[in-house]
Tab-separated table of C-alpha atoms in Angstrom:
chain	number	residue	atom	x	y	z
S	1	MET	CA	-23.029	-71.674	-84.597
S	2	LEU	CA	-20.141	-69.159	-85.199
S	3	ALA	CA	-16.903	-69.768	-83.610
S	4	GLY	CA	-13.284	-70.195	-84.998
S	5	PRO	CA	-10.953	-72.902	-85.925
S	6	LEU	CA	-9.062	-74.281	-82.883
S	7	GLU	CA	-5.437	-72.803	-82.642
S	8	GLU	CA	-4.677	-74.905	-79.446
S	9	PRO	CA	-6.592	-77.180	-78.102
S	10	GLY	CA	-9.850	-75.653	-76.497
S	11	GLU	CA	-8.850	-72.264	-78.137
S	12	VAL	CA	-11.074	-70.465	-80.828
S	13	ARG	CA	-9.824	-68.064	-82.826
S	14	GLY	CA	-11.360	-66.307	-86.184
S	15	ALA	CA	-14.721	-67.078	-87.223
S	16	ARG	CA	-16.244	-70.156	-88.780
S	17	ARG	CA	-19.175	-71.934	-88.732
S	18	PHE	CA	-19.633	-75.773	-87.491
S	19	ALA	CA	-22.208	-77.960	-86.554
S	20	LEU	CA	-22.941	-80.063	-83.372
S	21	PRO	CA	-25.044	-83.056	-83.559
S	22	VAL	CA	-27.982	-81.564	-81.648
S	23	GLY	CA	-30.719	-83.138	-83.608
S	24	GLN	CA	-29.760	-86.401	-81.237
S	25	LEU	CA	-31.767	-87.401	-78.534
S	26	GLY	CA	-31.911	-84.763	-75.570
S	27	PRO	CA	-29.642	-85.894	-73.398
S	28	VAL	CA	-26.888	-86.532	-75.735
S	29	ALA	CA	-27.224	-83.065	-77.226
S	30	GLN	CA	-27.532	-81.636	-73.761
S	31	ASN	CA	-24.131	-83.483	-73.026
S	32	THR	CA	-22.552	-81.986	-76.080
S	33	LEU	CA	-23.506	-78.410	-75.617
S	34	THR	CA	-22.439	-78.606	-71.972
S	35	ASP	CA	-19.071	-79.479	-73.137
S	36	LEU	CA	-18.671	-76.947	-75.770
S	37	PHE	CA	-19.752	-74.213	-73.322
S	38	GLU	CA	-17.735	-75.128	-70.344
S	39	ASP	CA	-14.453	-76.819	-71.957
S	40	VAL	CA	-13.804	-74.465	-74.738
S	41	SER	CA	-11.939	-71.206	-74.248
S	42	TRP	CA	-13.749	-68.949	-76.636
S	43	GLY	CA	-11.759	-65.825	-75.709
S	44	GLN	CA	-13.167	-62.258	-76.667
S	45	LEU	CA	-16.185	-63.073	-78.970
S	46	ASP	CA	-18.247	-60.266	-80.905
S	47	TYR	CA	-21.247	-62.739	-81.270
S	48	LEU	CA	-21.675	-66.423	-80.553
S	49	VAL	CA	-24.707	-67.447	-82.615
S	50	VAL	CA	-26.272	-70.681	-81.880
S	51	ASP	CA	-28.819	-71.965	-84.093
S	52	LEU	CA	-31.029	-74.269	-82.297
S	53	PRO	CA	-33.710	-76.748	-83.667
S	54	PRO	CA	-37.190	-75.924	-82.990
S	55	GLY	CA	-38.729	-76.906	-79.937
S	56	THR	CA	-38.963	-76.356	-76.314
S	57	GLY	CA	-37.048	-79.233	-74.970
S	58	ASP	CA	-33.526	-79.970	-73.664
S	59	VAL	CA	-31.403	-78.325	-75.969
S	60	GLN	CA	-33.038	-74.867	-75.492
S	61	LEU	CA	-33.144	-75.204	-71.608
S	62	THR	CA	-29.388	-76.032	-71.809
S	63	VAL	CA	-28.390	-72.792	-73.708
S	64	LEU	CA	-30.886	-70.561	-71.397
S	65	GLN	CA	-29.136	-72.212	-68.315
S	66	ASN	CA	-25.763	-71.887	-69.450
S	67	LEU	CA	-25.175	-69.181	-71.521
S	68	PRO	CA	-25.557	-65.177	-71.056
S	69	VAL	CA	-28.121	-65.196	-73.925
S	70	THR	CA	-28.315	-61.428	-75.056
S	71	GLY	CA	-31.300	-62.161	-77.109
S	72	ILE	CA	-33.059	-64.643	-79.520
S	73	VAL	CA	-34.000	-64.416	-83.114
S	74	VAL	CA	-37.409	-66.933	-83.386
S	75	VAL	CA	-37.571	-68.443	-87.024
S	76	THR	CA	-40.838	-69.680	-88.115
S	77	THR	CA	-41.879	-70.651	-91.607
S	78	PRO	CA	-45.683	-69.633	-93.033
S	79	GLN	CA	-47.887	-72.700	-92.306
S	80	SER	CA	-49.731	-72.585	-89.411
S	81	VAL	CA	-48.552	-75.667	-87.622
S	82	ALA	CA	-44.877	-74.120	-87.704
S	83	VAL	CA	-46.325	-70.708	-86.163
S	84	GLY	CA	-48.066	-72.614	-83.235
S	85	ASP	CA	-44.855	-74.653	-82.354
S	86	THR	CA	-42.622	-71.303	-82.565
S	87	ARG	CA	-45.410	-69.431	-80.433
S	88	ARG	CA	-44.484	-71.999	-77.786
S	89	GLY	CA	-41.097	-71.342	-78.155
S	90	VAL	CA	-41.453	-67.466	-77.768
S	91	GLN	CA	-43.252	-68.313	-74.567
S	92	MET	CA	-40.879	-70.457	-72.985
S	93	PHE	CA	-38.160	-67.688	-73.536
S	94	GLY	CA	-40.459	-65.103	-71.752
S	95	GLU	CA	-40.694	-67.162	-69.193
S	96	TYR	CA	-36.971	-66.987	-68.684
S	97	ARG	CA	-36.742	-63.431	-69.175
S	98	THR	CA	-34.906	-63.743	-72.491
S	99	ASN	CA	-34.981	-60.660	-75.069
S	100	VAL	CA	-36.811	-62.185	-77.995
S	101	LEU	CA	-35.164	-59.690	-80.905
S	102	GLY	CA	-37.863	-60.540	-83.396
S	103	VAL	CA	-39.577	-63.072	-85.843
S	104	VAL	CA	-38.068	-64.111	-89.014
S	105	GLU	CA	-39.894	-65.928	-91.611
S	106	ASN	CA	-38.158	-68.560	-93.581
S	107	MET	CA	-38.994	-70.172	-96.839
S	108	SER	CA	-41.399	-67.210	-97.549
S	109	GLY	CA	-42.319	-67.479	-101.330
S	110	PHE	CA	-40.744	-68.722	-104.160
S	111	VAL	CA	-39.996	-67.026	-107.516
S	112	CYS	CA	-40.268	-69.422	-110.488
S	113	PRO	CA	-36.801	-68.870	-112.412
S	114	SER	CA	-39.000	-69.648	-115.569
S	115	CYS	CA	-42.008	-67.516	-115.666
S	116	GLY	CA	-41.187	-65.284	-112.836
S	117	ASP	CA	-44.341	-65.886	-110.866
S	118	ARG	CA	-44.184	-65.579	-107.251
S	119	HIS	CA	-45.392	-68.819	-105.396
S	120	GLU	CA	-46.620	-68.884	-101.621
S	121	ILE	CA	-45.808	-72.714	-101.285
S	122	PHE	CA	-45.889	-72.695	-97.702
S	123	GLY	CA	-48.589	-70.030	-97.164
S	124	GLU	CA	-48.809	-66.267	-96.181
S	125	ASP	CA	-48.006	-64.113	-93.414
S	126	GLY	CA	-47.229	-66.596	-90.791
S	127	ARG	CA	-44.711	-64.154	-89.292
S	128	ARG	CA	-47.067	-61.140	-89.091
S	129	THR	CA	-49.268	-63.609	-87.441
S	130	LEU	CA	-46.888	-64.850	-84.939
S	131	ALA	CA	-45.260	-61.462	-84.265
S	132	GLU	CA	-48.787	-59.630	-83.496
S	133	SER	CA	-49.884	-62.720	-81.238
S	134	VAL	CA	-46.739	-62.745	-78.972
S	135	ASP	CA	-46.051	-58.655	-79.213
S	136	VAL	CA	-42.480	-59.118	-80.785
S	137	PRO	CA	-41.350	-56.980	-83.958
S	138	TYR	CA	-41.033	-58.805	-87.382
S	139	LEU	CA	-37.539	-58.650	-88.661
S	140	LYS	CA	-37.741	-59.944	-92.436
S	141	SER	CA	-38.776	-62.751	-94.561
S	142	LEU	CA	-36.239	-64.910	-96.268
S	143	PRO	CA	-37.354	-66.246	-99.702
S	144	LEU	CA	-37.077	-69.931	-100.730
S	145	ASP	CA	-34.540	-70.051	-102.957
S	146	PRO	CA	-32.511	-73.048	-104.504
S	147	ALA	CA	-29.277	-71.109	-104.654
S	148	VAL	CA	-29.290	-70.678	-100.468
S	149	ARG	CA	-29.278	-74.682	-100.444
S	150	ALA	CA	-26.850	-74.689	-103.063
S	151	GLY	CA	-24.564	-72.263	-101.630
S	152	GLY	CA	-24.656	-74.154	-98.063
S	153	ASP	CA	-23.858	-77.486	-99.947
S	154	ASP	CA	-21.062	-75.915	-101.300
S	155	GLY	CA	-19.789	-73.855	-98.220
S	156	GLU	CA	-20.247	-70.437	-100.172
S	157	PRO	CA	-23.080	-69.015	-98.282
S	158	ILE	CA	-25.061	-66.775	-100.905
S	159	VAL	CA	-24.303	-63.496	-99.067
S	160	SER	CA	-20.563	-63.816	-99.885
S	161	ASP	CA	-21.182	-62.897	-103.532
S	162	GLY	CA	-24.998	-63.185	-104.223
S	163	ASP	CA	-26.710	-59.990	-105.615
S	164	GLY	CA	-30.333	-61.308	-105.742
S	165	GLU	CA	-33.219	-60.998	-103.351
S	166	ALA	CA	-32.009	-64.068	-100.942
S	167	ALA	CA	-28.607	-62.510	-100.567
S	168	ALA	CA	-29.969	-59.054	-99.923
S	169	ALA	CA	-32.581	-60.487	-97.433
S	170	PHE	CA	-30.033	-62.341	-95.445
S	171	ARG	CA	-27.963	-59.054	-95.326
S	172	ASP	CA	-30.778	-56.979	-94.271
S	173	LEU	CA	-31.797	-59.384	-91.564
S	174	ALA	CA	-27.904	-59.656	-90.029
S	175	ALA	CA	-28.220	-55.747	-89.841
S	176	ALA	CA	-31.331	-55.856	-88.283
S	177	VAL	CA	-30.099	-58.210	-85.524
S	178	ALA	CA	-26.829	-56.410	-84.986
S	179	ASN	CA	-28.833	-53.213	-84.666
S	180	LYS	CA	-31.163	-54.857	-82.078
S	181	VAL	CA	-28.288	-56.038	-80.113
S	182	GLY	CA	-26.548	-52.828	-80.005
S	183	VAL	CA	-29.686	-51.115	-78.775
S	184	LEU	CA	-29.869	-53.835	-75.849
S	185	ARG	CA	-26.202	-53.492	-75.091
S	186	ARG	CA	-26.532	-49.541	-74.821
S	187	HIS	CA	-29.540	-49.894	-72.480
S	188	HIS	CA	-27.314	-52.320	-70.418
S	189	ARG	CA	-24.638	-49.999	-70.084
S	190	GLN	CA	-27.121	-47.087	-69.481
S	191	ARG	CA	-28.678	-48.756	-66.619
S	192	LYS	CA	-25.348	-49.757	-65.120
S	193	SER	CA	-24.211	-46.332	-64.966
S	194	GLU	CA	-27.364	-45.253	-63.512
S	195	GLU	CA	-26.958	-47.794	-60.614
S	196	ALA	CA	-23.684	-46.820	-60.058
S	197	VAL	CA	-24.812	-43.049	-59.194
């Protein structure tokens, strides 16, 4: 989730990542998110990114019912069980008429640092299977790279100074999502101006 440091009680400025205990039981996570949405003065935001756990439970419904959601980026891993779970999530978002911006495949391939060979540890093409079955765009594959985990642990995301495949993939994904959000906003403004005429 992207937000900023609290300058005054309940007021957010700047940009910072922080985590909430949404892995807890549904009602606890639901109450935590509701407090966050209702009790924090977010001010003017360019983006508020909420990273949800997989599934179609209380946490996802709380977000859909309490926030004006511009769009959803659906993340899967290549294995078929993950693709099946993610497909149900896409279907739920469709029931709420939420824009699904596209599908991302995480942990897609691992390049061995010793031999340079690429290994598809979790399988291949889960994102294409999912994107085609639910008719949403495929956005990007993010490789399985230990540097991503190390950067997360150290508080230095790989994109901050990384030039490798993983850093480039994350930057490309951010650009693709920003572009899709921009297109949605332009369509929204156009529709509003047509309605006003």
